[in-house]
XYZ file of C-alpha atoms in Angstrom:
670
model
C -29.433 82.430 77.613
C -28.750 80.208 74.575
C -26.016 78.475 76.590
C -28.467 77.722 79.441
C -31.036 76.443 76.952
C -28.434 74.215 75.314
C -27.387 72.787 78.685
C -31.014 72.166 79.645
C -31.609 70.417 76.327
C -28.528 68.256 76.872
C -29.657 67.260 80.370
C -33.184 66.478 79.172
C -31.779 64.292 76.415
C -29.507 62.517 78.876
C -32.370 61.892 81.309
C -34.699 60.728 78.536
C -32.223 58.295 76.988
C -31.084 57.111 80.423
C -34.681 56.535 81.497
C -35.489 54.464 78.411
C -32.322 52.401 78.849
C -33.290 51.770 82.492
C -36.708 50.528 81.353
C -34.962 48.267 78.860
C -32.587 46.944 81.523
C -35.431 46.183 83.942
C -37.311 44.239 81.286
C -34.207 42.252 80.383
C -33.462 41.505 84.025
C -36.974 40.107 84.372
C -36.523 37.899 81.312
C -33.171 36.725 82.639
C -34.822 35.690 85.896
C -37.967 33.925 84.673
C -36.684 31.964 81.657
C -34.715 28.751 81.874
C -31.446 28.127 80.048
C -31.880 27.910 76.280
C -30.263 25.488 73.823
C -26.881 27.164 73.430
C -26.276 29.170 76.574
C -24.609 26.593 78.815
C -21.928 25.515 76.356
C -21.326 29.104 75.202
C -20.780 30.135 78.812
C -18.486 27.254 79.685
C -16.432 27.841 76.550
C -16.006 31.510 77.446
C -14.859 30.510 80.932
C -12.452 27.926 79.472
C -10.949 30.505 77.108
C -10.425 33.035 79.892
C -8.954 30.502 82.313
C -7.023 28.138 80.035
C -6.706 30.003 76.700
C -8.289 26.900 75.126
C -10.578 27.443 72.104
C -11.367 23.794 71.326
C -14.621 23.380 73.229
C -17.021 25.503 71.160
C -15.221 26.866 68.074
C -18.494 27.019 66.126
C -19.036 30.503 67.626
C -16.421 33.327 67.808
C -15.350 34.306 71.322
C -16.428 37.895 72.103
C -19.915 37.312 73.551
C -18.781 34.153 75.342
C -15.877 35.981 76.942
C -18.181 38.806 78.034
C -20.567 36.315 79.620
C -17.791 34.586 81.543
C -16.192 37.696 83.054
C -18.543 37.843 86.126
C -17.635 34.230 86.959
C -13.895 34.754 87.289
C -14.059 35.659 90.973
C -16.267 32.640 91.844
C -15.093 29.335 93.264
C -16.494 26.970 90.639
C -16.484 23.237 89.965
C -15.048 22.780 86.462
C -15.871 19.574 84.521
C -12.989 17.546 83.131
C -12.878 17.180 79.352
C -13.717 13.572 78.501
C -12.356 13.657 74.987
C -15.645 13.545 73.124
C -16.119 15.196 69.756
C -17.205 18.799 69.313
C -19.978 19.806 69.908
C -21.001 16.859 72.125
C -18.278 17.640 74.642
C -19.388 21.278 74.741
C -23.026 20.403 75.406
C -22.265 17.842 78.105
C -19.596 19.893 79.877
C -21.610 23.103 79.540
C -24.612 21.578 81.269
C -22.453 20.120 84.059
C -20.686 23.445 84.489
C -23.864 25.533 84.790
C -25.984 23.202 86.899
C -23.078 21.811 88.880
C -22.470 25.373 90.069
C -25.987 26.377 91.029
C -27.712 27.075 87.719
C -28.861 30.675 88.012
C -25.929 31.392 90.333
C -23.697 31.446 87.241
C -26.229 31.862 84.421
C -27.938 35.022 85.669
C -24.769 37.154 86.078
C -23.603 35.879 82.675
C -26.897 36.989 81.153
C -26.595 40.381 82.795
C -23.114 40.745 81.316
C -24.488 39.931 77.851
C -27.220 42.520 78.407
C -24.395 45.018 77.856
C -24.688 44.484 74.078
C -28.405 45.276 74.121
C -27.899 48.437 76.155
C -25.067 49.591 73.886
C -27.282 48.867 70.888
C -30.018 51.034 72.385
C -27.558 53.848 73.035
C -26.167 53.544 69.503
C -29.642 53.692 67.965
C -30.339 56.890 69.890
C -26.993 58.483 68.971
C -27.060 57.498 65.295
C -30.665 58.586 64.786
C -29.903 61.856 66.550
C -26.872 62.500 64.371
C -28.629 61.607 61.128
C -32.108 63.044 61.697
C -32.186 65.027 64.940
C -32.729 64.548 68.687
C -36.426 63.678 68.340
C -35.580 60.874 65.943
C -33.160 59.465 68.510
C -35.841 59.304 71.200
C -38.400 57.780 68.852
C -36.081 55.060 67.508
C -34.906 54.133 71.009
C -38.443 54.014 72.411
C -39.539 51.622 69.667
C -36.500 49.398 70.212
C -36.989 49.284 73.983
C -40.384 47.651 73.501
C -39.576 45.291 70.637
C -40.497 41.721 71.738
C -37.842 40.127 69.546
C -35.010 42.067 71.163
C -36.475 41.523 74.610
C -36.513 37.773 73.889
C -32.808 37.650 73.053
C -31.281 40.694 74.743
C -30.465 38.918 78.005
C -29.305 35.552 76.661
C -25.770 34.186 76.396
C -26.061 34.075 72.604
C -24.631 36.031 69.697
C -27.653 37.492 67.893
C -28.022 40.779 69.767
C -24.248 41.163 69.998
C -24.133 40.804 66.224
C -26.859 43.449 65.769
C -24.980 45.832 68.058
C -21.620 45.408 66.335
C -23.091 45.562 62.823
C -24.590 48.952 63.602
C -21.361 50.112 65.247
C -19.244 49.035 62.256
C -21.484 50.644 59.626
C -21.936 53.805 61.699
C -18.204 54.315 62.274
C -17.562 53.912 58.538
C -20.370 56.412 57.854
C -18.677 58.917 60.161
C -15.374 58.342 58.365
C -17.039 59.000 55.001
C -18.592 62.220 56.286
C -15.274 63.535 57.554
C -12.301 61.294 56.732
C -9.551 61.038 59.335
C -7.148 58.385 60.533
C -8.839 58.291 63.924
C -12.248 57.585 62.425
C -10.781 54.960 60.109
C -9.164 53.142 63.023
C -12.469 53.235 64.929
C -14.230 51.681 61.929
C -11.594 48.946 61.800
C -11.913 48.203 65.513
C -15.704 48.017 65.225
C -15.324 45.664 62.264
C -12.981 43.456 64.271
C -15.417 43.279 67.170
C -18.129 42.267 64.719
C -15.986 39.439 63.324
C -15.326 38.286 66.895
C -19.051 38.105 67.678
C -20.499 36.016 64.851
C -19.349 34.587 61.532
C -21.989 36.597 59.679
C -19.711 39.553 60.434
C -17.962 38.844 57.137
C -21.104 40.233 55.451
C -19.858 43.664 56.537
C -17.343 43.933 53.732
C -19.725 43.725 50.749
C -21.800 46.316 52.607
C -18.821 48.655 52.891
C -17.885 48.174 49.226
C -21.429 49.159 48.236
C -21.212 52.127 50.589
C -17.989 53.179 48.823
C -19.797 52.987 45.477
C -22.578 55.112 46.959
C -20.009 57.722 47.995
C -18.625 57.774 44.448
C -22.138 58.084 43.016
C -22.891 61.059 45.256
C -19.553 62.813 44.660
C -19.120 61.773 41.005
C -15.391 61.811 41.605
C -13.189 58.773 40.863
C -10.709 59.885 43.545
C -13.429 59.506 46.172
C -14.129 55.968 44.973
C -10.491 54.890 45.286
C -10.127 56.634 48.642
C -13.220 54.864 50.020
C -12.193 51.468 48.615
C -8.777 51.970 50.172
C -10.528 52.717 53.443
C -12.476 49.444 53.151
C -9.179 47.586 52.748
C -7.769 49.400 55.776
C -10.867 48.533 57.818
C -10.400 44.895 56.786
C -6.744 44.837 57.864
C -7.458 46.465 61.241
C -10.449 44.158 61.789
C -8.256 41.152 60.961
C -5.714 42.223 63.580
C -8.460 42.773 66.171
C -9.889 39.330 65.429
C -6.487 37.688 65.925
C -6.200 39.481 69.273
C -9.246 37.618 70.560
C -7.417 34.359 69.843
C -4.263 35.566 71.560
C -2.444 35.879 68.202
C -2.100 32.085 68.282
C -3.023 29.908 65.329
C -3.613 26.668 67.231
C -6.963 26.328 68.966
C -5.452 24.663 72.022
C -2.226 25.170 73.964
C 0.367 22.429 74.463
C -0.075 20.971 70.975
C -3.535 19.449 71.526
C -5.855 19.074 68.526
C -9.451 19.930 67.787
C -11.782 16.924 67.862
C -12.364 16.193 65.019
C -9.277 17.832 63.581
C -9.680 20.632 61.079
C -8.532 18.446 58.175
C -11.050 15.703 58.971
C -13.803 18.245 59.420
C -13.065 19.999 56.122
C -13.394 16.641 54.322
C -17.054 16.489 55.407
C -17.921 19.863 53.948
C -20.506 19.549 51.173
C -19.240 22.668 49.374
C -15.833 21.401 48.280
C -14.831 24.697 46.650
C -15.355 26.454 49.967
C -13.501 23.600 51.675
C -10.478 24.145 49.407
C -10.513 27.880 50.135
C -10.671 27.283 53.878
C -7.935 24.663 53.525
C -5.649 27.236 51.916
C -6.539 29.778 54.608
C -5.577 27.231 57.253
C -2.423 26.153 55.406
C -1.145 29.726 55.265
C -2.492 30.482 58.757
C -4.384 33.539 57.599
C -6.999 33.046 60.314
C -6.932 31.258 63.689
C -7.554 27.515 63.492
C -10.667 27.689 65.686
C -12.108 30.465 63.500
C -11.586 28.412 60.324
C -13.193 25.405 62.045
C -16.191 27.552 62.958
C -16.537 28.943 59.438
C -16.525 25.384 58.139
C -19.144 24.369 60.717
C -21.680 26.659 59.051
C -21.540 24.436 55.924
C -20.896 20.984 57.380
C -23.155 18.102 56.354
C -22.821 16.468 59.765
C -24.749 19.212 61.529
C -27.465 20.182 59.067
C -30.545 21.706 60.667
C -34.050 20.803 59.607
C -36.232 23.852 59.077
C -39.959 24.176 59.710
C -41.828 26.488 57.405
C -45.530 26.929 56.787
C -46.461 23.679 58.561
C -43.872 21.498 56.804
C -40.367 20.292 57.659
C -37.552 20.809 55.146
C -34.021 19.474 54.971
C -32.891 22.642 53.235
C -33.573 26.353 53.237
C -36.393 28.186 51.487
C -35.807 31.630 50.036
C -39.244 32.704 51.331
C -38.443 31.759 54.923
C -36.886 34.983 56.192
C -39.302 37.354 54.404
C -42.230 35.448 55.944
C -40.518 35.287 59.348
C -39.969 39.050 59.119
C -43.674 39.656 58.411
C -44.871 37.264 61.120
C -42.460 38.197 63.905
C -42.252 41.969 63.418
C -44.765 44.041 65.366
C -47.579 45.656 63.384
C -46.608 49.171 64.574
C -43.123 48.558 63.202
C -44.486 47.352 59.845
C -46.915 50.292 59.573
C -44.124 52.757 60.360
C -41.910 51.092 57.787
C -44.610 51.610 55.169
C -44.981 55.242 56.221
C -41.240 55.703 55.626
C -41.954 55.250 51.932
C -44.354 58.171 52.078
C -41.814 60.178 54.057
C -39.301 59.654 51.249
C -41.265 62.092 49.124
C -41.499 64.602 51.977
C -37.910 64.966 53.096
C -35.973 61.712 53.348
C -34.921 61.970 49.708
C -32.791 64.928 50.781
C -30.517 62.624 52.803
C -29.213 60.144 50.217
C -26.034 59.260 52.114
C -27.934 58.461 55.315
C -30.619 56.458 53.507
C -27.963 54.564 51.560
C -25.990 53.642 54.674
C -29.204 52.388 56.305
C -30.609 50.437 53.355
C -27.420 48.808 52.058
C -26.930 46.610 55.191
C -30.593 45.597 55.126
C -30.567 44.619 51.450
C -27.242 42.747 51.641
C -28.126 40.910 54.843
C -31.580 39.935 53.581
C -30.204 38.752 50.230
C -27.574 36.522 51.838
C -30.015 35.218 54.459
C -32.544 34.219 51.808
C -29.934 31.985 50.170
C -29.051 30.312 53.471
C -29.900 26.788 54.649
C -29.937 27.952 58.288
C -33.681 28.591 58.447
C -33.980 28.009 62.179
C -35.164 31.324 63.562
C -35.900 34.962 62.870
C -33.225 35.782 65.468
C -30.718 35.570 62.603
C -32.386 38.662 61.101
C -31.979 40.842 64.192
C -29.057 42.830 62.685
C -31.353 44.429 60.082
C -33.795 45.874 62.642
C -31.657 48.698 64.079
C -31.106 50.081 60.568
C -34.841 49.918 59.882
C -35.654 51.612 63.198
C -33.290 54.407 62.200
C -35.016 54.690 58.830
C -38.395 54.794 60.591
C -37.156 57.542 62.910
C -35.977 59.584 59.930
C -39.352 59.051 58.297
C -41.153 60.194 61.444
C -39.164 63.440 61.458
C -40.017 64.027 57.791
C -43.724 63.408 58.438
C -43.783 65.803 61.383
C -41.990 68.459 59.364
C -44.708 68.119 56.728
C -47.634 68.245 59.170
C -47.557 68.298 62.986
C -50.794 66.300 63.094
C -48.743 63.213 62.274
C -47.667 63.322 65.939
C -50.997 61.720 66.924
C -50.525 58.741 64.601
C -46.897 58.307 65.622
C -47.838 58.461 69.313
C -50.582 55.858 68.834
C -48.184 53.493 67.065
C -45.577 53.914 69.797
C -48.190 53.156 72.477
C -49.288 50.128 70.466
C -45.688 48.893 70.468
C -45.567 49.268 74.256
C -48.864 47.410 74.769
C -47.731 44.638 72.421
C -44.618 44.111 74.505
C -46.579 44.125 77.769
C -49.174 41.614 76.575
C -46.716 38.960 75.411
C -44.326 39.205 78.394
C -42.410 37.163 79.375
C -42.992 34.774 76.427
C -41.268 37.153 74.010
C -39.652 34.283 72.099
C -43.022 33.132 70.740
C -44.180 36.584 69.649
C -46.105 36.893 66.402
C -48.187 39.860 65.339
C -51.978 40.077 65.277
C -52.283 39.807 61.496
C -51.109 36.181 61.761
C -53.186 35.313 64.805
C -50.800 36.418 67.539
C -48.309 34.331 69.551
C -50.632 31.330 69.872
C -50.674 30.836 66.092
C -47.011 31.325 65.192
C -46.416 27.556 65.310
C -48.628 27.177 62.236
C -45.982 28.953 60.160
C -42.693 28.852 62.090
C -41.116 26.967 64.954
C -37.657 26.391 66.466
C -36.316 29.647 67.980
C -39.356 31.505 66.638
C -41.460 29.880 69.369
C -39.410 27.371 71.279
C -35.744 27.564 72.157
C -36.301 25.394 75.214
C -36.718 28.387 77.542
C -39.904 27.287 79.347
C -38.667 24.897 82.073
C -39.374 27.321 84.915
C -42.910 27.749 83.602
C -43.290 23.969 83.292
C -42.092 23.505 86.872
C -44.654 26.040 88.121
C -47.453 24.370 86.137
C -46.647 20.900 87.491
C -46.301 22.133 91.083
C -49.544 24.099 91.024
C -51.406 21.109 89.566
C -49.680 18.656 91.949
C -48.768 16.560 88.900
C -46.228 13.764 89.379
C -47.246 11.240 86.705
C -45.921 12.951 83.612
C -43.995 12.380 80.401
C -41.894 15.060 78.696
C -40.633 15.506 75.131
C -38.189 18.366 75.696
C -36.541 20.040 72.702
C -33.152 20.694 74.347
C -33.010 17.412 76.276
C -29.359 16.621 76.866
C -28.068 20.150 76.451
C -30.363 21.087 79.333
C -32.374 18.452 81.205
C -35.727 18.903 83.002
C -34.342 17.513 86.303
C -31.970 20.511 86.309
C -35.071 22.535 87.215
C -36.660 19.954 89.518
C -38.890 18.427 86.828
C -38.939 14.641 87.181
C -41.158 13.553 84.336
C -40.366 10.374 82.428
C -38.363 11.017 79.262
C -39.757 10.620 75.760
C -37.169 10.520 72.952
C -35.830 13.310 70.779
C -33.211 12.719 68.091
C -30.542 14.282 70.313
C -31.426 12.406 73.499
C -31.832 9.079 71.689
C -29.186 8.833 68.946
C -26.631 11.488 69.756
C -26.349 11.613 73.548
C -27.851 8.160 74.230
C -29.730 9.237 77.365
C -31.496 6.537 79.422
C -35.212 6.033 78.766
C -37.899 3.355 78.753
C -41.022 4.011 76.704
C -44.024 1.646 76.534
C -46.248 1.677 73.407
C -49.066 3.305 75.410
C -48.532 6.009 78.019
C -50.937 7.708 80.373
C -50.968 10.750 82.612
C -49.785 14.247 81.697
C -47.746 14.507 78.494
C -45.741 17.664 77.792
C -44.345 18.240 74.301
C -42.086 21.067 73.148
C -43.476 22.834 70.092
C -40.441 22.009 67.956
C -40.899 18.291 68.598
C -44.655 18.490 68.151
C -44.168 19.985 64.687
C -41.602 17.328 63.744
C -38.470 19.451 63.411
C -36.233 16.715 64.771
C -37.594 13.413 63.436
C -39.439 14.847 60.431
C -43.132 15.523 60.026
C -46.080 13.248 59.323
C -45.363 9.515 59.600
C -41.762 10.219 60.667
C -42.849 12.096 63.794
C -43.571 9.894 66.848
C -45.787 12.681 68.231
C -47.705 13.585 65.085
C -51.007 12.205 66.487
C -50.959 14.846 69.245
C -51.254 17.637 66.669
C -54.910 16.712 66.086
C -55.718 16.908 69.814
C -56.704 19.952 71.828
C -54.097 20.572 74.519
C -55.073 20.858 78.167
C -52.772 23.868 78.456
C -50.008 25.698 76.595
C -47.031 26.924 78.617
C -45.422 30.125 77.277
C -46.659 29.229 73.775
C -43.885 26.638 73.539
C -44.829 23.551 75.575
C -48.143 21.780 74.897
C -49.803 19.791 77.679
C -52.084 16.782 77.105
C -53.844 14.655 79.709
C -55.123 11.119 79.154
C -54.017 7.811 77.681
C -52.063 7.939 74.416
C -50.520 5.377 72.041
C -46.911 6.196 71.111
C -45.836 3.071 69.176
C -43.205 4.789 67.023
C -41.516 6.453 70.008
C -41.423 3.098 71.822
C -40.156 1.311 68.693
C -37.337 3.805 68.109
C -36.143 3.394 71.695
C -36.291 -0.421 71.425
C -34.495 -0.369 68.065
C -31.712 1.813 69.452
C -31.300 -0.498 72.451
C -31.165 -3.481 70.095
C -28.321 -1.911 68.109
C -26.354 -1.261 71.300
C -26.883 -4.831 72.514
C -25.751 -6.207 69.163
C -22.634 -4.063 69.372
C -21.906 -5.613 72.772
C -22.323 -9.131 71.356
C -25.660 -9.822 73.122
C -27.336 -10.993 69.924
C -30.262 -12.915 71.396
C -31.471 -9.994 73.503
C -30.817 -7.636 70.604
C -32.859 -9.761 68.217
C -35.775 -9.854 70.652
C -35.795 -6.078 71.091
C -35.423 -5.398 67.366
C -38.290 -7.765 66.551
C -40.493 -6.070 69.176
C -39.665 -2.702 67.625
C -40.549 -3.948 64.129
C -43.908 -5.218 65.372
C -44.670 -1.806 66.895
C -43.639 0.261 63.850
C -43.218 -1.972 60.774
C -43.277 1.029 58.412
C -40.379 2.850 60.026
C -37.188 2.837 57.953
C -35.033 3.296 61.047
C -36.689 0.404 62.887
C -36.335 -1.938 59.907
C -32.713 -0.884 59.510
C -32.029 -1.633 63.182
C -33.442 -5.127 62.741
C -31.226 -5.524 59.683
C -28.194 -4.430 61.736
C -28.921 -7.053 64.396
C -29.381 -9.812 61.827
C -26.184 -8.765 60.055
C -24.289 -8.904 63.348
C -25.614 -12.451 63.803
C -24.384 -13.523 60.363
C -27.873 -13.733 58.822
C -26.976 -11.890 55.644
C -30.057 -12.649 53.546
C -32.500 -11.764 56.326
C -30.528 -8.600 57.004
C -30.627 -7.619 53.330
C -34.382 -8.190 53.289
C -34.922 -5.775 56.153
C -32.447 -3.272 54.713
C -34.427 -3.376 51.452
C -37.671 -2.819 53.370
C -36.061 0.077 55.195
C -34.739 1.559 51.950
C -38.170 1.354 50.332
C -39.721 3.064 53.358
C -37.095 5.806 53.230
C -37.820 6.352 49.533
C -41.576 6.462 50.158
C -41.997 8.525 53.349
C -40.480 12.018 52.923
C -37.471 10.840 50.857
C -36.078 14.390 50.976
C -35.769 14.150 54.766
C -34.385 10.599 54.672
C -31.931 11.038 51.807
C -28.846 10.752 53.999
C -30.279 7.774 55.864
C -31.077 6.030 52.571
C -27.458 6.524 51.478
C -26.227 4.888 54.691
C -28.560 1.920 54.056
C -27.089 1.435 50.598
C -23.597 1.419 52.115
C -24.605 -1.265 54.604
C -26.087 -3.427 51.870
C -23.009 -3.029 49.664
C -20.743 -3.891 52.591
C -22.697 -7.088 53.333
C -22.599 -8.149 49.695
C -18.878 -7.428 49.483
C -18.225 -9.549 52.568
C -20.230 -12.421 51.046
C -18.300 -12.139 47.780
C -14.974 -12.467 49.622
C -16.157 -15.641 51.298
């Protein structure tokens, strides 16, 4: 009879976990269908395909290969049109080729199966959460933790994308869990498994290197619990072994080849040139030595350097203001805004549960809290404040802690089942209400999804995933006269989804990719603006933002909490001036000085207070040999840069000084 009962229990557990994972898969499939390509997906996917087909790692080395390779596997049997590399610098080549690859081969025809392949990491994460919670706290804890995860809007937002955040969360949990199992019952087999999991983590995302301080702290915890120095040295030796195995696994993903490209080709820019741009020169020297001794693959070193390169700094938007640097408060606030209220309440209850049973599991609590504390501490010192998605690896550990707390509460008093059931139902309703705009989720204490943009933007609300929703809105309203400021313009373009609005500039579309556009000082019709551009993430906020005046207007509609719609007649003098100024600089470069001067003067009349516009006029005058006039406009531009958000224009001000010094030096030679 006990055997029959055990078998029945096993089958019920299997059916329950399988059912929840099916619900998760169905939700992710829906998200994969209804959302358009996000900022990074196209070039990640094309790079994965390029690695599998050509063993070439030069296209997108800023991200390790595992998730990209997984995404590309379903495409190997397809007959696809592959763009030819045009020799542009990374990451411009990746963005341009990635877009041509995806939309030159049918868009969703290649993107949807790639997303479904990446869904594998989310499903494995769900299974791991159930298994780990069951092993640490019992079968009921496994069900509870998995059920909460299945209806978490943040994981539903990212679980079916060709990106690394959920893959990182999955592999972090796998690496810590396998080391936990080794510590419980040391064996060579378990040690090798921990090393393999660590290697997979390193091959998913560069934050995987955070694993090793976590494991060192876990070794110290083991020593503290055992009070035996031999245990400490054994565990530290195990950490070293995990590191060596992980290092070998990482090299395997690069084919045990140092060079990023076959046949002697180089990265563009080369690793040496790229390291010279790194603002942390101590880190640059360390990475230089790593490259010199070939301790890591060239593409991996390039990607590590990319996380600290001045050329690709990301503005961050926090509490209604744009910053050129990180804020230590950013991730704690993002955590409080983007986490569901049921999750936060349950987390608070875990503190109460500590007194009622959790304190009896110090090893388990230590292995769950150490990754959270380490990851949070490192994240808070980061300058990459561009989305709560970077915090996703801490959530599985906290869900496990919550599940352990729930078991302790129920053991104390069965009446806690009512409260726990209500909170679980609340989590389910929360997920249902925000679908499919999971990316913009914010909890009710902060005003819900519609108010998140007051505190956070970028991938917290808008990762450029709304083009299908925009297309539906325009078609249903029979709108053809429209203008669009689209956050990912260039990486993904609205015409890729049949949206033929006139283009308004972003920093990427204007200065980086130089996409064609004509913008008059006054526009009319329907104007659509991505939230990130509305808040000024790209150009800067306030007077730097060409679309700042729209923030005071009530939108006609809001599409998936990420694209704001306005109808009427609107002055956009700064947007028009920036386009004219850019055209003037190009004309001057081609020797067409008269036309360039006319356009630059028109731009200065439209936006005389813009540092960039004044600098463009100075460039045109300098090209025409009018040194004094050029210096006058450079000085005006420099004063504007020092007056209007000098923190955001610091780099631009430095480039102005260089131009002025160069002009003066040329005059001195004459």
